[in-house]
XYZ file of C-alpha atoms in Angstrom:
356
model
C -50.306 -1.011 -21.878
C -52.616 -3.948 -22.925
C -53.505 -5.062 -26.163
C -56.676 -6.946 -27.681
C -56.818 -8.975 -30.715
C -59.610 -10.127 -32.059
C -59.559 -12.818 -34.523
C -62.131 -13.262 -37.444
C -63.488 -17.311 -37.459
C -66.586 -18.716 -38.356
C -69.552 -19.105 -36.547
C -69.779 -22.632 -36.050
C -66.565 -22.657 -34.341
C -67.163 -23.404 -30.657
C -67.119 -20.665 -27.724
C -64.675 -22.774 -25.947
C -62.305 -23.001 -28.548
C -62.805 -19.297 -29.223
C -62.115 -18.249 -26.013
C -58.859 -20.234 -25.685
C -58.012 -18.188 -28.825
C -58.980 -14.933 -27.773
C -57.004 -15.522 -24.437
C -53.739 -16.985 -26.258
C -53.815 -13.308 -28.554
C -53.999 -11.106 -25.358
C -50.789 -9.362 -24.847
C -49.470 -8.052 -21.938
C -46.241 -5.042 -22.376
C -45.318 -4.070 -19.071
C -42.165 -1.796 -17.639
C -39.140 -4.479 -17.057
C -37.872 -4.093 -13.330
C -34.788 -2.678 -13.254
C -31.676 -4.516 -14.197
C -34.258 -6.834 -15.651
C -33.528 -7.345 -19.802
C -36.201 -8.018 -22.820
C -35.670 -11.825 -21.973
C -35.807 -11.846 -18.391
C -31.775 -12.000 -18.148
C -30.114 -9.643 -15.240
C -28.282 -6.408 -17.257
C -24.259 -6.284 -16.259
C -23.641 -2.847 -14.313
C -21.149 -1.000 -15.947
C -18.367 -1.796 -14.753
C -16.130 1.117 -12.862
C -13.095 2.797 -14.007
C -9.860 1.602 -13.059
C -8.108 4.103 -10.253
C -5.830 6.627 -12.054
C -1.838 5.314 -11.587
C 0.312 6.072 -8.704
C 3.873 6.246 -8.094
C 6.377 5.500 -10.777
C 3.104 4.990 -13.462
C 1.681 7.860 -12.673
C 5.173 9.641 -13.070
C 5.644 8.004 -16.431
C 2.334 6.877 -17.986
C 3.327 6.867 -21.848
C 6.932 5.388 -20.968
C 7.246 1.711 -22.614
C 9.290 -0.766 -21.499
C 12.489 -1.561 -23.573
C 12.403 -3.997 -25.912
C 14.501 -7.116 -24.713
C 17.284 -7.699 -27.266
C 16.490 -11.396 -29.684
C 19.399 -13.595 -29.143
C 20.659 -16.387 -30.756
C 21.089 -19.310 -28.172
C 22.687 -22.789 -29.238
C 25.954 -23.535 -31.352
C 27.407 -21.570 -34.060
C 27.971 -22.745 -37.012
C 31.273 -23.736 -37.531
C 31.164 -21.879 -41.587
C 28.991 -19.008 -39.808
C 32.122 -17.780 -37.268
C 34.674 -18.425 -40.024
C 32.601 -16.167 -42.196
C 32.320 -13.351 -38.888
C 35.801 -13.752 -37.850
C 37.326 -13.149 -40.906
C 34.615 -10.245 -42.250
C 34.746 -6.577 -41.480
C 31.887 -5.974 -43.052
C 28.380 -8.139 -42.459
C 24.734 -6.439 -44.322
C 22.007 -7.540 -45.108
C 21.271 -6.000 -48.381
C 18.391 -5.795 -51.407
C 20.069 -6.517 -54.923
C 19.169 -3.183 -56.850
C 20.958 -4.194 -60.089
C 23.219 -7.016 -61.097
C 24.359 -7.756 -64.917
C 27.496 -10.551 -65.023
C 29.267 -10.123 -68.232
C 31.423 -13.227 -70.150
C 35.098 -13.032 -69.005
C 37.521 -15.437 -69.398
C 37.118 -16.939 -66.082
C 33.247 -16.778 -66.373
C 31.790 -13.732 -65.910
C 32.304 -10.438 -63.957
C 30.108 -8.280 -62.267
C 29.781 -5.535 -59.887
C 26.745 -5.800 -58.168
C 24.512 -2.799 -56.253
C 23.418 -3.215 -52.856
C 21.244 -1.220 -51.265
C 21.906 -1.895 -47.446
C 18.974 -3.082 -44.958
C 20.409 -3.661 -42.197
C 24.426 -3.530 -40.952
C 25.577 -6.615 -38.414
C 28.831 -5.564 -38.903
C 31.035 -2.372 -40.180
C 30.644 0.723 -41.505
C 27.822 0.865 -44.021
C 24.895 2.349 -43.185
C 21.020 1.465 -43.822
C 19.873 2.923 -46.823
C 23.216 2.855 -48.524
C 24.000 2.063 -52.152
C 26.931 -0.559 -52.144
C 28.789 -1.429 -55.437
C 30.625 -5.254 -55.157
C 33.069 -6.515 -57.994
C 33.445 -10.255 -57.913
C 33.635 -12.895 -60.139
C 31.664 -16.308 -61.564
C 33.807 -19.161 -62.710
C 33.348 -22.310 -65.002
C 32.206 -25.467 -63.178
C 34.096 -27.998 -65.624
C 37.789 -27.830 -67.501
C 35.707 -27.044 -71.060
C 34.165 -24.183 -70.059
C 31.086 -24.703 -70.987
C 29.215 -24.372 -67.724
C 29.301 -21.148 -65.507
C 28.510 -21.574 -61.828
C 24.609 -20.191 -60.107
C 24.743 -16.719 -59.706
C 25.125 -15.424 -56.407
C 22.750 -12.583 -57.071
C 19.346 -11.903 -58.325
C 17.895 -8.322 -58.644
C 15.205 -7.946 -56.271
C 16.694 -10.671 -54.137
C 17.410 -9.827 -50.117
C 21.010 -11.590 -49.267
C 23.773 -11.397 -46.300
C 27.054 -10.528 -47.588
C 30.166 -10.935 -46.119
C 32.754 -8.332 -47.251
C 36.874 -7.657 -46.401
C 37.875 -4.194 -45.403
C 38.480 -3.545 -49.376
C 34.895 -4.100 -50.031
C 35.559 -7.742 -51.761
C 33.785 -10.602 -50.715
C 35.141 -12.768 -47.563
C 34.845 -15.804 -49.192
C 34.196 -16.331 -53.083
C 32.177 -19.648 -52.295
C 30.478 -18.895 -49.014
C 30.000 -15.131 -48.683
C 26.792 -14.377 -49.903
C 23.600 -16.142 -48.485
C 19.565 -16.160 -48.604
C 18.024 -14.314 -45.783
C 16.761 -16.489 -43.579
C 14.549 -16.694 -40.673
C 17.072 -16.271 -37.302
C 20.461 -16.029 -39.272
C 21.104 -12.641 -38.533
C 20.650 -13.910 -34.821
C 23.228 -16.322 -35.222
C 24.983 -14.055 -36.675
C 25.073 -11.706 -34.454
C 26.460 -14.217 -31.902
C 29.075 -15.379 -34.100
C 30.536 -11.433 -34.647
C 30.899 -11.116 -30.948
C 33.489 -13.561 -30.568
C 35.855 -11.429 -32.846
C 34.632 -8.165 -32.893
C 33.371 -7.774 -29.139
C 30.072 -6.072 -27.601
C 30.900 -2.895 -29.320
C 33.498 -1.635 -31.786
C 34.563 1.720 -32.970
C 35.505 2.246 -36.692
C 38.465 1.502 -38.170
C 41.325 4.692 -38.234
C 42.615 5.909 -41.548
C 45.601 4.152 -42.794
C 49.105 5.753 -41.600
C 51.652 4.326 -43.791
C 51.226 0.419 -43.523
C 48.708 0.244 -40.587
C 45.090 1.142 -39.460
C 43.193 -0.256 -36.156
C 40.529 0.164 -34.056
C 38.964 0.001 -30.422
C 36.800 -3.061 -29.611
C 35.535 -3.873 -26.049
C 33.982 -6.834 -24.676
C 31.403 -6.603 -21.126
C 33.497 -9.716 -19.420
C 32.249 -11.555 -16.108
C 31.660 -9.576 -13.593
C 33.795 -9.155 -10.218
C 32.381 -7.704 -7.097
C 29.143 -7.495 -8.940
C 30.888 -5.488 -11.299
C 30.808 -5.886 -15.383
C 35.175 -5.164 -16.218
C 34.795 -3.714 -19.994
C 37.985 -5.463 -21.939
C 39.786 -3.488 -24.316
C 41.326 -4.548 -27.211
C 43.218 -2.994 -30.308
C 42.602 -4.622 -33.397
C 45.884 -4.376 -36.284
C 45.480 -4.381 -39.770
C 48.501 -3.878 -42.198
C 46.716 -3.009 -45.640
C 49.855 -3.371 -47.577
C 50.113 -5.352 -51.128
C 53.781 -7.083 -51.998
C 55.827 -8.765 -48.844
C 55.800 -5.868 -46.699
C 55.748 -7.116 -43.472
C 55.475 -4.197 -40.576
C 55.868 -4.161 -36.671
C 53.801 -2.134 -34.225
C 55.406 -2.143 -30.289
C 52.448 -0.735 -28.027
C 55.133 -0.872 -25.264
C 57.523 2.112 -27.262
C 54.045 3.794 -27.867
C 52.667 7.030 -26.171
C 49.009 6.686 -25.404
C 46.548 8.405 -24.649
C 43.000 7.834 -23.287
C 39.554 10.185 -23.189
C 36.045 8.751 -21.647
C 33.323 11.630 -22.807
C 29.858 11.498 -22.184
C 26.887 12.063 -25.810
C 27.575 15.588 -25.625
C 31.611 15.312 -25.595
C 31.911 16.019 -22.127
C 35.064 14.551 -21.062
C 34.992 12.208 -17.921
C 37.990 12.196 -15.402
C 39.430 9.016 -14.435
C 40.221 7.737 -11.187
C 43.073 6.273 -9.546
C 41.751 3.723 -6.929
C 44.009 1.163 -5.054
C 45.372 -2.048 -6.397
C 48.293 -4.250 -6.553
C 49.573 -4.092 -10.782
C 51.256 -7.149 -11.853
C 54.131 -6.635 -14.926
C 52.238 -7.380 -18.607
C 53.509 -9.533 -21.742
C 55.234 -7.403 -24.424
C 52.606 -5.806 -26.963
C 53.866 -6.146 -29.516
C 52.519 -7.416 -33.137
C 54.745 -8.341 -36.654
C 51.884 -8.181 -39.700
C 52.608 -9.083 -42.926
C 50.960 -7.727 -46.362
C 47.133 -7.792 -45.520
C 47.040 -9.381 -41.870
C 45.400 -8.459 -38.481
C 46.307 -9.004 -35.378
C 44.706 -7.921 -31.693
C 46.281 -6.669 -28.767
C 45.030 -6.190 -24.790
C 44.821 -2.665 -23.982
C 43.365 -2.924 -20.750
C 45.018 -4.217 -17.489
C 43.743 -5.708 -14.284
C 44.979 -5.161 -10.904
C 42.766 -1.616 -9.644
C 39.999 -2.006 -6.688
C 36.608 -2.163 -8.412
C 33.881 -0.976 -6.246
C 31.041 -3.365 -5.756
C 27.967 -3.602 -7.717
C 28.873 -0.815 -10.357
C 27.475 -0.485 -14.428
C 30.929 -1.063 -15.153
C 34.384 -1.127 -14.800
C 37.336 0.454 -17.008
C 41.118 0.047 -16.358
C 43.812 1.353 -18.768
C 46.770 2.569 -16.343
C 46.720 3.228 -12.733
C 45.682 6.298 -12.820
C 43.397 5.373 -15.823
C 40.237 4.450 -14.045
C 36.949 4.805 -14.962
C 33.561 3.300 -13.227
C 29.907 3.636 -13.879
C 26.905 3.623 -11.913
C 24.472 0.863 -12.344
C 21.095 2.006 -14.187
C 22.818 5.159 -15.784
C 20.856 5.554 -19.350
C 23.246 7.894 -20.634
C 26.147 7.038 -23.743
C 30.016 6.857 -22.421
C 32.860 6.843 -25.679
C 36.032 5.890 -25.143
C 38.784 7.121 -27.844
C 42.768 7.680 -28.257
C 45.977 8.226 -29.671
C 48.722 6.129 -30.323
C 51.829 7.743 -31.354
C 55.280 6.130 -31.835
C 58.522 8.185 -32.889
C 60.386 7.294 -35.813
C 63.416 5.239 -35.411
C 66.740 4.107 -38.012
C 64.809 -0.261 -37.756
C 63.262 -0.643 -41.357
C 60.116 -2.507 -40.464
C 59.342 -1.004 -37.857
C 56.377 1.286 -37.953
C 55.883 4.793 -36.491
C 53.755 7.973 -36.726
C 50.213 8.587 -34.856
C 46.548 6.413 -35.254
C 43.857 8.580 -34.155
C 41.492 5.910 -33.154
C 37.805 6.838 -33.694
C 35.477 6.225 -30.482
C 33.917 3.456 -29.296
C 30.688 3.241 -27.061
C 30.927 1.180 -23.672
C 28.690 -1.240 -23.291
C 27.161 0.220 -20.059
C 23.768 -0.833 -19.989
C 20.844 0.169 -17.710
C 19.728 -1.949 -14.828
């Protein structure tokens, strides 16, 4: 399509001139070639879609990877593991209400936690937590009361004993920070393993529990080490003995849905082990091996499980489902005061086998 425009000027303006005018107004609107853009720049051809997904992708298109776990890599600090080692409890907890009142030491309070996240223990997220301790004077006059540990609304870690009291009265509570529950983390492995089962109810002086640790591996094989953590809970001087080796145990492996897994009995050349035996006194723990060494462990397994001779358990690499292990120990009653007897029903504890 073409287009005229004719400009309005006056007459004594020269035909020359007016013709350069006219011709500069003339406009020209042709079809662009295509491809070809308003400017003169080449249009992108849209671009084709991707081929659909073959194979595994195909097979599982929505499936995302697993998240790799965030660990804490460098020392410990030295407070940090002290704190872990001697802790059965570890949250990380939102102060819902807090109100110290005057005592004669300071002040007392019982503060209420609601839990966040658990790093160590029993409690639960979303829990309400109530912990009694105390704030003391600073000076001999008693005029000045130490900082308060808590302030409502505040989000701390707290370190707590199996009888809900702080760990430590200095050191036990501490600002959230940035990569602390890493370290953290690392620190409660030392003590309390790759995975631990809650603690058994109390019979008479004693109450334990199963923790297992995913050791070196041998033949390209992870050996799961089991231990049995001791605690006496016991006020006054009682002190108690527990001797594994007079004790009748007993072992079950079952799969999430309580399915119970057979053991195996593979070859192996058993060496004698060191008495197991542990003397607690009022409010001590103590740890003892329950695992032995000796079996054949067949190459490039999840893991590897040895309890007795004939007490075997292995699992395939890559094998997403959940194994518990959980038992009895029962020791008859004998005329040695001290001595401790009567059955812990020790609650399960998952194995650490993880997929390849």
């Amino acid at each position: 399509m073409v287009y005229f425009t004719y400009p309005l000027y006056p007459r004594n303006v020269a035909m020359k001139t007016r013709l350069f005018l006219f011709t500069a107004c003339l406009f020209v609107v042709l079809p662009a070639p295509a491809g070809v853009g308003v400017l003169g720049s080449q249009q992108q051809e849209p671009k084709a879609e991707p081929p659909p997904p073959v194979g595994r992708a195909a097979e599982q298109p929505n499936k995302e990877r697993p998240k790799k776990k965030v660990e804490h890599h460098g020392p410990i600090s030295p407070g940090i593991q002290a704190l872990a080692t001697a802790s059965t409890d570890i949250i990380i907890a939102d102060v819902v209400d807090t109100n110290p009142r005057k005592a004669i030491e300071g002040a007392r309070d019982t503060v209420k936690l609601k839990v966040v996240k658990t790093l160590l223990g029993r409690h639960m997220p979303g829990e309400t937590v109530g912990v009694y301790y105390h704030l003391v004077w600073t000076d001999e006059k008693a005029t000045t009361l130490e900082r308060v540990k808590f302030e409502k609304g505040g989000r701390y870690v707290v370190f707590l004993t199996f009888l809900g009291e702080l760990t430590d009265p200095w050191l036990a509570v501490l600002q959230d920070r940035q990569w602390l529950a890493q370290e953290i983390a690392a620190a409660v492995r030392v003590p309390h393993g790759d995975a631990r089962g809650e603690w058994s109810e109390s019979v008479g002086a004693l109450a334990a529990r199963l923790v297992v640790y995913r050791t070196e591996p041998s033949n390209g094989t992870p050996i799961f080490t089991l231990y049995l953590d001791v605690r006496n809970g016991t006020g006054g001087n009682d002190t108690t003995e527990l001797n594994l080796d007079k004790a009748l145990i007993t072992w079950k492996v079952t799969d999430a849905n309580g399915k119970e897994i057979a053991p195996s009995s593979p070859p192996g050349n058993w060496l004698s082990t060191p008495p197991k035996k542990l003397v607690l006194d009022s409010r001590q723990s103590g740890r003892l091996q329950a695992s032995i060494t000796g079996g054949g462990i067949g190459k490039d397994r999840g893991g590897h499980l040895e309890l007795g001779s004939d007490r075997v358990w292995e699992f395939d690499k890559g094998d997403e489902k959940a194994y518990y292990l959980s038992g009895e120990v029962t020791i008859k009653a004998t005329s040695d005061a001290g001595v401790w007897y009567g059955t812990l029903i020790l609650p399960k504890v998952k194995l650490p086998v993880e997929p390849e």
